[in-house]
Short mmCIF file of C-alpha atoms (C1' of nucleotides) in Angstrom, two decimals:
data_model
loop_
_atom_site.label_atom_id
_atom_site.label_comp_id
_atom_site.label_asym_id
_atom_site.label_seq_id
_atom_site.Cartn_x
_atom_site.Cartn_y
_atom_site.Cartn_z
CA UNK A 1025 25.51 14.67 16.33
CA UNK A 1026 22.18 16.20 15.99
CA UNK A 1027 19.03 14.18 15.46
CA UNK A 1028 18.40 15.84 12.21
CA UNK A 1029 21.79 14.88 10.65
CA UNK A 1030 21.66 11.36 11.95
CA UNK A 1031 18.06 10.93 10.65
CA UNK A 1032 19.17 11.99 7.21
CA UNK A 1033 22.83 10.79 7.23
CA UNK A 1034 24.02 10.33 3.77
CA UNK A 1035 26.07 7.35 2.88
CA UNK A 1036 29.67 7.82 1.77
CA UNK A 1037 31.03 6.78 -1.57
CA UNK A 1038 29.16 6.89 -4.75
CA UNK A 1039 26.13 4.67 -5.20
CA UNK A 1040 24.39 3.81 -8.37
CA UNK A 1041 20.74 2.83 -8.29
CA UNK A 1042 18.46 1.61 -11.15
CA UNK A 1043 14.74 1.72 -10.83
CA UNK A 1044 12.97 -0.72 -13.19
CA UNK A 1045 9.35 0.20 -13.55
CA UNK A 1046 6.88 -1.85 -15.56
CA UNK A 1047 4.94 0.38 -18.08
CA UNK A 1048 1.25 0.65 -17.21
CA UNK A 1049 1.60 -2.70 -15.76
CA UNK A 1050 -1.90 -4.09 -15.36
CA UNK A 1051 -2.71 -3.01 -18.84
CA UNK A 1052 0.49 -4.53 -20.16
CA UNK A 1053 -0.48 -7.81 -18.49
CA UNK A 1054 -3.75 -7.92 -20.27
CA UNK A 1055 -1.88 -7.24 -23.50
CA UNK A 1056 0.49 -10.06 -23.05
CA UNK A 1057 -2.44 -12.41 -23.60
CA UNK A 1058 -4.38 -10.47 -26.14
CA UNK A 1059 -1.57 -9.09 -28.41
CA UNK A 1060 -4.24 -7.72 -30.72
CA UNK A 1061 -4.61 -4.82 -28.14
CA UNK A 1062 -1.04 -3.70 -28.80
CA UNK A 1063 -1.90 -0.40 -30.25
CA UNK A 1064 -5.41 0.07 -28.86
CA UNK A 1065 -6.06 1.97 -25.77
CA UNK A 1066 -6.39 -0.15 -22.65
CA UNK A 1067 -7.71 0.72 -19.19
CA UNK A 1068 -7.91 -1.48 -16.11
CA UNK A 1069 -10.34 -0.77 -13.39
CA UNK A 1070 -10.15 -0.96 -9.57
CA UNK A 1071 -11.98 -3.53 -7.58
CA UNK A 1072 -15.72 -3.38 -8.08
CA UNK A 1073 -15.08 -1.83 -11.34
CA UNK A 1074 -14.94 1.38 -9.61
CA UNK A 1075 -12.31 3.61 -11.19
CA UNK A 1076 -9.30 3.59 -13.53
CA UNK A 1077 -6.16 2.37 -12.01
CA UNK A 1078 -4.00 1.57 -15.09
CA UNK A 1079 -4.05 2.92 -18.58
CA UNK A 1080 -1.89 2.91 -21.60
CA UNK A 1081 -0.65 6.12 -23.33
CA UNK A 1082 -3.31 5.68 -26.03
CA UNK A 1083 -5.96 5.90 -23.35
CA UNK A 1084 -4.20 8.95 -21.65
CA UNK A 1085 -4.16 10.45 -25.28
CA UNK A 1086 -7.85 10.60 -25.46
CA UNK A 1087 -8.14 12.39 -22.18
CA UNK A 1088 -8.61 9.60 -19.60
CA UNK A 1089 -7.02 10.20 -16.07
CA UNK A 1090 -6.00 7.67 -13.57
CA UNK A 1091 -8.47 7.50 -10.68
CA UNK A 1092 -11.54 8.67 -12.65
CA UNK A 1093 -14.72 6.69 -11.95
CA UNK A 1094 -15.64 4.24 -14.59
CA UNK A 1095 -19.08 5.67 -15.03
CA UNK A 1096 -17.77 9.05 -15.84
CA UNK A 1097 -15.73 7.79 -18.88
CA UNK A 1098 -18.19 5.30 -20.40
CA UNK A 1099 -18.79 7.73 -23.28
CA UNK A 1100 -15.16 7.86 -24.16
CA UNK A 1101 -14.80 4.07 -23.96
CA UNK A 1102 -17.29 3.77 -26.72
CA UNK A 1103 -16.17 6.57 -28.84
CA UNK A 1104 -12.45 5.50 -28.96
CA UNK A 1105 -12.93 1.71 -28.86
CA UNK A 1106 -11.07 1.41 -25.64
CA UNK A 1107 -10.54 -2.13 -24.10
CA UNK A 1108 -11.70 -2.22 -20.60
CA UNK A 1109 -10.72 -4.85 -17.89
CA UNK A 1110 -11.73 -5.49 -14.29
CA UNK A 1111 -8.70 -6.11 -12.06
CA UNK A 1112 -7.40 -9.56 -12.20
CA UNK A 1113 -4.95 -9.71 -9.28
CA UNK A 1114 -4.13 -13.42 -9.74
CA UNK A 1115 -2.78 -12.64 -13.18
CA UNK A 1116 -0.95 -9.48 -12.22
CA UNK A 1117 0.52 -11.08 -9.12
CA UNK A 1118 1.88 -13.94 -11.16
CA UNK A 1119 3.22 -11.77 -13.88
CA UNK A 1120 4.96 -9.57 -11.32
CA UNK A 1121 6.75 -12.81 -9.97
CA UNK A 1122 7.96 -13.53 -13.41
CA UNK A 1123 9.39 -10.12 -13.95
CA UNK A 1124 11.04 -10.07 -10.41
CA UNK A 1125 12.60 -13.54 -10.81
CA UNK A 1126 14.01 -12.47 -14.19
CA UNK A 1127 15.54 -9.48 -12.58
CA UNK A 1128 17.21 -11.52 -9.88
CA UNK A 1129 18.82 -13.58 -12.55
CA UNK A 1130 20.17 -10.39 -14.10
CA UNK A 1131 21.49 -8.78 -10.90
CA UNK A 1132 22.43 -10.11 -7.42
CA UNK A 1133 21.11 -6.92 -5.62
CA UNK A 1134 17.44 -6.43 -6.17
CA UNK A 1135 14.76 -4.81 -3.96
CA UNK A 1136 11.21 -5.65 -4.96
CA UNK A 1137 9.64 -2.30 -4.20
CA UNK A 1138 6.05 -2.84 -5.39
CA UNK A 1139 4.08 -4.99 -7.71
CA UNK A 1140 5.55 -3.38 -10.67
CA UNK A 1141 8.84 -1.71 -9.47
CA UNK A 1142 12.24 -2.85 -8.40
CA UNK A 1143 15.41 -1.17 -7.39
CA UNK A 1144 18.82 -2.61 -8.44
CA UNK A 1145 22.19 -1.65 -7.09
CA UNK A 1146 24.76 -1.04 -9.85
CA UNK A 1147 27.56 0.15 -7.61
CA UNK A 1148 30.93 -0.39 -9.18
CA UNK A 1149 29.57 -0.74 -12.67
CA UNK A 1150 31.48 1.27 -15.36
CA UNK A 1151 29.60 4.41 -16.26
CA UNK A 1152 30.01 3.84 -19.94
CA UNK A 1153 28.25 0.52 -19.71
CA UNK A 1154 25.12 1.65 -17.83
CA UNK A 1155 22.98 2.51 -20.90
CA UNK A 1156 23.73 -0.75 -22.66
CA UNK A 1157 23.27 -2.69 -19.47
CA UNK A 1158 19.74 -1.02 -19.12
CA UNK A 1159 18.89 -1.85 -22.58
CA UNK A 1160 19.90 -5.44 -22.15
CA UNK A 1161 17.70 -5.69 -19.01
CA UNK A 1162 14.73 -4.10 -20.96
CA UNK A 1163 15.14 -6.52 -23.86
CA UNK A 1164 15.44 -9.52 -21.57
CA UNK A 1165 12.35 -8.74 -19.53
CA UNK A 1166 10.28 -8.05 -22.62
CA UNK A 1167 11.40 -11.28 -24.36
CA UNK A 1168 10.85 -13.45 -21.35
CA UNK A 1169 7.70 -12.05 -19.92
CA UNK A 1170 6.15 -9.78 -22.56
CA UNK A 1171 6.14 -6.78 -20.11
CA UNK A 1172 7.70 -3.48 -21.34
CA UNK A 1173 9.75 -1.66 -18.63
CA UNK A 1174 11.58 1.71 -18.28
CA UNK A 1175 14.72 2.13 -16.36
CA UNK A 1176 16.09 5.18 -14.57
CA UNK A 1177 19.65 5.15 -13.31
CA UNK A 1178 21.16 7.73 -10.72
CA UNK A 1179 23.02 8.11 -7.51
CA UNK A 1180 20.05 7.97 -5.11
CA UNK A 1181 16.77 6.11 -5.19
CA UNK A 1182 14.80 9.33 -5.43
CA UNK A 1183 16.90 10.48 -8.31
CA UNK A 1184 16.46 7.00 -9.99
CA UNK A 1185 12.70 7.64 -9.76
CA UNK A 1186 13.29 11.03 -11.45
CA UNK A 1187 15.37 9.40 -14.19
CA UNK A 1188 12.71 6.75 -14.64
CA UNK A 1189 10.09 9.57 -15.15
CA UNK A 1190 12.24 10.88 -17.97
CA UNK A 1191 12.86 7.39 -19.44
CA UNK A 1192 9.16 6.87 -19.69
CA UNK A 1193 8.26 10.11 -21.26
CA UNK A 1194 11.00 11.03 -23.53
CA UNK A 1195 11.01 8.79 -26.59
CA UNK A 1196 14.48 9.42 -27.68
CA UNK A 1197 15.94 7.68 -24.71
CA UNK A 1198 14.20 4.39 -25.64
CA UNK A 1199 13.31 3.51 -22.10
CA UNK A 1200 16.60 3.93 -20.38
CA UNK A 1201 17.80 7.17 -18.86
CA UNK A 1202 21.07 7.65 -16.96
CA UNK A 1203 21.37 10.81 -14.85
CA UNK A 1204 24.68 10.93 -13.08
CA UNK A 1205 26.24 14.31 -13.88
CA UNK A 1206 25.39 17.31 -11.66
CA UNK A 1207 24.60 19.47 -14.59
CA UNK A 1208 22.18 17.02 -16.08
CA UNK A 1209 20.53 16.62 -12.57
CA UNK A 1210 20.08 20.28 -12.29
CA UNK A 1211 18.62 20.56 -15.75
CA UNK A 1212 16.17 17.75 -15.28
CA UNK A 1213 15.11 18.93 -11.81
CA UNK A 1214 14.49 22.34 -12.99
CA UNK A 1215 11.96 20.94 -15.49
CA UNK A 1216 10.29 18.70 -12.93
CA UNK A 1217 7.18 19.86 -11.04
CA UNK A 1218 7.82 19.48 -7.37
CA UNK A 1219 4.69 17.49 -6.77
CA UNK A 1220 5.95 14.75 -9.18
CA UNK A 1221 8.90 14.00 -6.92
CA UNK A 1222 8.66 10.66 -4.97
CA UNK A 1223 7.79 11.49 -1.38
CA UNK A 1224 6.34 14.88 -2.16
CA UNK A 1225 2.51 14.34 -2.02
CA UNK A 1226 -0.28 16.81 -2.98
CA UNK A 1227 -0.28 18.35 0.57
CA UNK A 1228 3.31 19.13 0.53
CA UNK A 1229 3.33 20.26 -3.07
CA UNK A 1230 0.60 22.80 -2.09
CA UNK A 1231 2.58 24.08 0.85
CA UNK A 1232 5.69 24.49 -1.36
CA UNK A 1233 3.73 26.18 -4.19
CA UNK A 1234 2.37 28.67 -1.66
CA UNK A 1235 5.99 29.89 -0.91
CA UNK A 1236 6.84 29.97 -4.58
CA UNK A 1237 8.56 26.65 -4.84
CA UNK A 1238 7.24 25.01 -8.08
CA UNK A 1239 10.05 22.90 -9.48
CA UNK A 1240 12.25 20.17 -7.83
CA UNK A 1241 15.50 22.20 -8.27
CA UNK A 1242 14.10 24.98 -6.11
CA UNK A 1243 13.21 22.41 -3.40
CA UNK A 1244 16.84 21.46 -3.13
CA UNK A 1245 17.89 24.99 -2.55
CA UNK A 1246 15.45 25.42 0.37
CA UNK A 1247 16.58 25.87 3.95
CA UNK A 1248 16.89 22.61 5.93
CA UNK A 1249 15.00 23.88 8.98
CA UNK A 1250 11.97 24.96 7.00
CA UNK A 1251 11.83 21.56 5.36
CA UNK A 1252 12.22 19.67 8.65
CA UNK A 1253 9.49 21.89 10.37
CA UNK A 1254 6.94 21.69 7.49
CA UNK A 1255 7.83 18.29 5.93
CA UNK A 1256 9.31 16.34 8.85
CA UNK A 1257 12.41 14.19 8.66
CA UNK A 1258 10.86 12.34 5.79
CA UNK A 1259 10.79 15.37 3.66
CA UNK A 1260 14.32 16.25 4.55
CA UNK A 1261 15.54 12.85 3.50
CA UNK A 1262 13.75 13.40 0.15
CA UNK A 1263 15.58 16.73 -0.38
CA UNK A 1264 18.97 15.18 0.59
CA UNK A 1265 18.28 12.54 -1.93
CA UNK A 1266 17.50 14.98 -4.66
CA UNK A 1267 20.77 16.73 -3.77
CA UNK A 1268 22.58 13.66 -4.68
CA UNK A 1269 23.20 12.29 -1.13
CA UNK A 1270 21.95 8.76 -0.72
CA UNK A 1271 19.80 8.30 2.41
CA UNK A 1272 17.72 5.31 1.41
CA UNK A 1273 19.55 1.99 1.17
CA UNK A 1274 18.51 -0.97 -0.94
CA UNK A 1275 16.29 -3.27 1.10
CA UNK A 1276 16.71 -6.70 -0.23
CA UNK A 1277 15.05 -8.77 2.62
CA UNK A 1278 11.30 -8.49 2.76
CA UNK A 1279 10.05 -7.65 6.27
CA UNK A 1280 6.92 -9.27 7.54
CA UNK A 1281 3.91 -7.02 7.49
CA UNK A 1282 2.99 -5.18 10.58
CA UNK A 1283 -0.73 -4.83 9.74
CA UNK A 1284 -2.85 -6.72 7.32
CA UNK A 1285 -6.10 -5.27 5.83
CA UNK A 1286 -8.85 -6.97 4.13
CA UNK A 1287 -11.81 -4.95 3.02
CA UNK A 1288 -14.00 -4.52 -0.06
CA UNK A 1289 -16.84 -2.41 -1.34
CA UNK A 1290 -19.98 -4.41 -1.92
CA UNK A 1291 -21.21 -4.98 -5.48
CA UNK A 1292 -24.72 -3.76 -4.44
CA UNK A 1293 -25.55 -2.09 -1.06
CA UNK A 1294 -25.95 -4.53 1.84
CA UNK A 1295 -28.72 -3.97 4.45
CA UNK A 1296 -28.90 -7.20 6.51
CA UNK A 1297 -26.72 -7.99 9.48
CA UNK A 1298 -26.53 -11.54 8.13
CA UNK A 1299 -24.68 -10.46 5.06
CA UNK A 1300 -22.48 -8.07 6.77
CA UNK A 1301 -21.42 -11.01 9.11
CA UNK A 1302 -20.65 -13.13 6.07
CA UNK A 1303 -18.56 -10.48 4.58
CA UNK A 1304 -16.36 -9.67 7.51
CA UNK A 1305 -16.05 -13.46 8.23
CA UNK A 1306 -14.69 -13.84 4.74
CA UNK A 1307 -12.27 -10.84 5.38
CA UNK A 1308 -11.03 -12.29 8.59
CA UNK A 1309 -10.30 -15.53 6.61
CA UNK A 1310 -8.37 -13.75 3.96
CA UNK A 1311 -6.43 -11.65 6.43
CA UNK A 1312 -5.41 -14.54 8.54
CA UNK A 1313 -4.44 -16.59 5.57
CA UNK A 1314 -1.87 -13.79 4.72
CA UNK A 1315 -0.81 -13.75 8.38
CA UNK A 1316 -0.04 -17.55 8.37
CA UNK A 1317 1.72 -17.16 5.04
CA UNK A 1318 4.23 -14.91 6.51
CA UNK A 1319 4.65 -17.03 9.64
CA UNK A 1320 3.04 -14.58 11.96
CA UNK A 1321 0.54 -14.46 14.83
CA UNK A 1322 -1.50 -11.44 15.77
CA UNK A 1323 -3.49 -10.23 18.78
CA UNK A 1324 -5.50 -7.25 17.60
CA UNK A 1325 -8.23 -6.85 15.09
CA UNK A 1326 -10.31 -4.00 13.96
CA UNK A 1327 -13.58 -4.28 12.17
CA UNK A 1328 -15.48 -1.39 10.49
CA UNK A 1329 -18.63 -0.87 8.39
CA UNK A 1330 -19.72 2.29 6.47
CA UNK A 1331 -22.43 3.50 4.21
CA UNK A 1332 -21.67 5.16 0.86
CA UNK A 1333 -20.31 8.64 1.47
CA UNK A 1334 -20.84 9.79 -2.10
CA UNK A 1335 -24.59 9.37 -1.69
CA UNK A 1336 -27.06 11.68 -0.28
CA UNK A 1337 -28.84 9.21 2.13
CA UNK A 1338 -28.60 8.48 5.77
CA UNK A 1339 -25.01 7.79 6.70
CA UNK A 1340 -23.57 5.67 9.38
CA UNK A 1341 -20.02 4.33 10.08
CA UNK A 1342 -18.55 2.65 13.03
CA UNK A 1343 -15.63 0.52 14.04
CA UNK A 1344 -14.26 -1.39 16.99
CA UNK A 1345 -10.84 -2.69 17.76
CA UNK A 1346 -10.46 -5.78 19.77
CA UNK A 1347 -7.61 -7.28 21.70
CA UNK A 1348 -7.61 -10.96 21.61
CA UNK A 1349 -6.62 -13.13 24.75
CA UNK A 1350 -3.49 -14.40 23.01
CA UNK A 1351 -1.53 -14.33 19.78
CA UNK A 1352 -3.05 -16.56 17.13
CA UNK A 1353 -3.60 -17.09 13.46
CA UNK A 1354 -6.72 -19.33 13.72
CA UNK A 1355 -9.53 -17.68 11.87
CA UNK A 1356 -12.35 -18.40 14.44
CA UNK A 1357 -10.30 -16.73 17.19
CA UNK A 1358 -10.78 -13.59 15.03
CA UNK A 1359 -14.25 -14.24 13.64
CA UNK A 1360 -16.00 -14.84 16.83
CA UNK A 1361 -15.21 -11.59 18.62
CA UNK A 1362 -15.40 -9.56 15.37
CA UNK A 1363 -19.03 -10.95 14.73
CA UNK A 1364 -20.00 -9.95 18.32
CA UNK A 1365 -18.58 -6.43 17.93
CA UNK A 1366 -20.24 -6.13 14.45
CA UNK A 1367 -23.58 -7.30 15.80
CA UNK A 1368 -23.43 -4.58 18.49
CA UNK A 1369 -22.44 -1.77 16.22
CA UNK A 1370 -24.95 -2.72 13.40
CA UNK A 1371 -27.86 -0.29 12.92
CA UNK A 1372 -30.92 -1.36 10.97
CA UNK A 1373 -32.20 0.74 8.10
CA UNK A 1374 -28.85 1.77 6.44
CA UNK A 1375 -27.43 0.82 3.18
CA UNK A 1376 -23.97 -0.31 3.78
CA UNK A 1377 -21.32 0.04 1.06
CA UNK A 1378 -18.15 -1.32 2.51
CA UNK A 1379 -16.76 -3.35 5.45
CA UNK A 1380 -13.33 -4.39 6.40
CA UNK A 1381 -10.96 -5.85 9.06
CA UNK A 1382 -7.55 -4.84 9.98
CA UNK A 1383 -5.09 -7.24 11.88
CA UNK A 1384 -2.38 -5.61 13.91
CA UNK A 1385 0.04 -6.24 16.80
CA UNK A 1386 1.70 -8.94 14.68
CA UNK A 1387 4.62 -10.97 15.74
CA UNK A 1388 6.60 -13.89 14.31
CA UNK A 1389 5.51 -17.24 15.50
CA UNK A 1390 8.91 -18.03 17.14
CA UNK A 1391 8.74 -15.03 19.36
CA UNK A 1392 5.20 -15.67 20.67
CA UNK A 1393 5.16 -15.21 24.39
CA UNK A 1394 4.32 -18.23 26.48
CA UNK A 1395 1.00 -17.81 28.28
CA UNK A 1396 0.22 -19.72 31.47
CA UNK A 1397 -3.55 -19.50 31.15
CA UNK A 1398 -4.05 -19.56 27.32
CA UNK A 1399 -2.93 -22.51 25.17
CA UNK A 1400 -0.49 -21.50 22.67
CA UNK A 1401 -1.52 -21.57 19.02
CA UNK A 1402 1.55 -23.55 17.88
CA UNK A 1403 1.06 -26.22 20.50
CA UNK A 1404 -2.46 -27.09 19.94
CA UNK A 1405 -4.58 -28.50 17.17
CA UNK A 1406 -5.49 -25.10 15.64
CA UNK A 1407 -2.14 -24.74 13.90
CA UNK A 1408 -2.26 -28.22 12.53
CA UNK A 1409 -5.79 -27.78 11.18
CA UNK A 1410 -4.85 -24.55 9.53
CA UNK A 1411 -1.65 -26.00 8.04
CA UNK A 1412 -3.71 -28.72 6.38
CA UNK A 1413 -6.37 -26.36 5.12
CA UNK A 1414 -3.71 -23.89 3.73
CA UNK A 1415 -2.07 -26.81 1.90
CA UNK A 1416 -5.23 -27.96 0.37
CA UNK A 1417 -6.17 -24.44 -0.73
CA UNK A 1418 -2.79 -23.90 -2.23
CA UNK A 1419 -2.98 -27.12 -4.18
CA UNK A 1420 -6.55 -26.92 -5.33
CA UNK A 1421 -7.14 -23.22 -5.44
CA UNK A 1422 -8.05 -20.79 -2.74
CA UNK A 1423 -11.57 -21.19 -1.19
CA UNK A 1424 -11.55 -24.89 -1.82
CA UNK A 1425 -12.10 -25.07 1.87
CA UNK A 1426 -13.55 -22.20 3.83
CA UNK A 1427 -15.73 -21.52 6.81
CA UNK A 1428 -19.54 -21.70 6.35
CA UNK A 1429 -19.84 -18.40 8.22
CA UNK A 1430 -18.35 -16.82 5.13
CA UNK A 1431 -21.65 -17.52 3.26
CA UNK A 1432 -22.23 -19.64 0.43
CA UNK A 1433 -24.01 -17.46 -2.12
CA UNK A 1434 -22.25 -14.30 -1.21
CA UNK A 1435 -24.69 -11.82 -2.61
CA UNK A 1436 -22.63 -9.01 -1.41
CA UNK A 1437 -19.59 -9.82 -3.43
CA UNK A 1438 -17.85 -7.14 -5.61
CA UNK A 1439 -18.64 -6.64 -9.26
CA UNK A 1440 -15.99 -7.68 -11.87
CA UNK A 1441 -17.95 -7.71 -15.05
CA UNK A 1442 -14.97 -7.35 -17.48
CA UNK A 1443 -12.64 -9.90 -15.98
CA UNK A 1444 -10.00 -11.58 -18.17
CA UNK A 1445 -8.91 -15.13 -17.62
CA UNK A 1446 -6.36 -16.21 -15.02
CA UNK A 1447 -4.15 -17.33 -17.86
CA UNK A 1448 -1.27 -18.24 -15.71
CA UNK A 1449 -2.65 -19.48 -12.44
CA UNK A 1450 -5.77 -21.54 -13.43
CA UNK A 1451 -5.80 -24.64 -15.50
CA UNK A 1452 -9.29 -24.09 -16.87
CA UNK A 1453 -8.36 -20.61 -18.06
CA UNK A 1454 -5.24 -21.13 -19.99
CA UNK A 1455 -4.75 -19.40 -23.28
CA UNK A 1456 -6.27 -21.46 -26.14
CA UNK A 1457 -4.27 -21.74 -29.34
CA UNK A 1458 -6.32 -22.41 -32.45
CA UNK A 1459 -5.34 -25.57 -34.37
"C1'" DT B 146 -27.03 2.32 -11.33
"C1'" DC B 147 -21.77 3.32 -11.03
"C1'" DT B 148 -16.32 6.84 -6.86
"C1'" DG B 149 -10.29 0.73 -5.03
"C1'" DG B 150 -7.55 -1.71 -1.82
"C1'" DG B 151 -3.32 -2.40 0.91
"C1'" DG B 152 0.46 -0.69 3.11
"C1'" DT B 153 4.35 2.44 5.86
"C1'" DC B 154 6.11 6.07 8.79
"C1'" DC B 155 6.02 10.29 11.69
"C1'" DT B 156 4.17 13.47 15.17
"C1'" DA B 157 1.54 15.36 18.71
"C1'" DG B 158 -0.82 14.77 22.77
"C1'" DG B 159 -2.65 12.21 26.59
"C1'" DA B 160 -1.99 8.73 30.36
"C1'" DC B 161 0.86 7.16 33.66
"C1'" DC B 162 4.87 6.68 36.42
"C1'" DC B 163 8.59 8.08 39.55
"C1'" DT C 1448 0.45 33.25 44.82
"C1'" DC C 1449 1.89 29.12 43.88
"C1'" DT C 1450 0.75 24.64 41.14
"C1'" DG C 1451 7.74 19.86 38.86
"C1'" DG C 1452 9.75 17.60 35.34
"C1'" DG C 1453 11.17 13.92 32.74
"C1'" DG C 1454 10.62 9.44 30.66
"C1'" DT C 1455 7.86 6.03 28.31
"C1'" DC C 1456 4.02 4.04 26.11
"C1'" DC C 1457 -0.06 4.24 23.40
"C1'" DT C 1458 -3.10 6.12 20.01
"C1'" DA C 1459 -5.19 8.92 16.57
"C1'" DG C 1460 -4.48 11.42 12.73
"C1'" DG C 1461 -1.91 12.88 8.92
"C1'" DA C 1462 1.07 12.31 5.08
"C1'" DC C 1463 2.92 9.52 1.79
"C1'" DC C 1464 3.43 5.30 -1.49
"C1'" DC C 1465 1.77 1.80 -5.17
#
DNA sequence: TCTGGGGTCCTAGGACCC
DNA sequence: TCTGGGGTCCTAGGACCC
């Protein structure tokens, strides 16, 4: 068997996948707790109040586009009375858990694909029941969580994505679209720009357009060799899926992360080494917290700093990757070498905009190699201390305990000027009901 | 004044080994 | 005039996703 066919081998039998996608998820989360926003345009901004990451159809209707910097749409905000929010990840994360746990009650086979999407396997379900099942799921999620969802159902994950696209946009389907017949698939794919397909990014779309391929149906008719050469096996898999041959299985078990990033843009430019050290020390803390949460240890860390590339001012960026002596999840084991590296790469006189760390070479605790010369993380006090710290922070809120090297005042912290309350995860910010 | 953050996978090319 | 060949491992960079 050639490597091409084994890479993209289709599963036999007929599969049915549903993609459940929360509508403009972050904006919907905000609406749940402020129902008066129901028919008003709502946008949610990225970290640092940078650009638009989520927006309701009403906001799209007045010409706002996802990804646009906030300062460029301020005039529209005022003119159309748009509600604006800073990202509130504690809220969205918690709302996501609610949606997903509801889904797992409704179906035994669920893959949580992202914060606002899940795939379900509906293999074996009667075709005639699919629409009503979809409607039932929609109603249940809406009722139990307040979040509106759209559902696309088809024979492959990629086609379920396509179906979901239709469910979201064509009102008459009321949020559920089933696309199983070949003729329907052909009709829908012919009307779908190739760049809107899951897995075909802007680069590939451009390549395809340049040879005259503009819709998704044309892509399915293309020669396999061309696809493989220009779009790798990944692209070929996508095309097979569009042809109705399932190549991507439902992944129900969550794999531990292979890299963990923590980085932020600063609220205001940072010039001093001292503040940069505080920031990266905080990022090391956050990243190792995630590392411990998934029961992992790591041995590599990369630290970087950069000035603002959008500005016409002296630019400087640098990074350094460090290999630690042994696998660990203890913050100081990372903070110490990272601080040394940062001190060496720091240049005075620049306005730094962003810094970050990335942890890699991650393994599960159980499989940590035994080292003759280095004490192992699990056997010494470091793991016990961190377990204790993590428990306290879990119980009393993150950052109840943290390292002094992270700074106390944190003048460099990001801007979040339009933050809503953490209605679901903080006792002091619960929704108040008027008596 | 103001342009996000966090991930995955694939490939090509170099280093190194026998 | 000739200058192996194949395997493996690692890394950087590119492309994609939400």
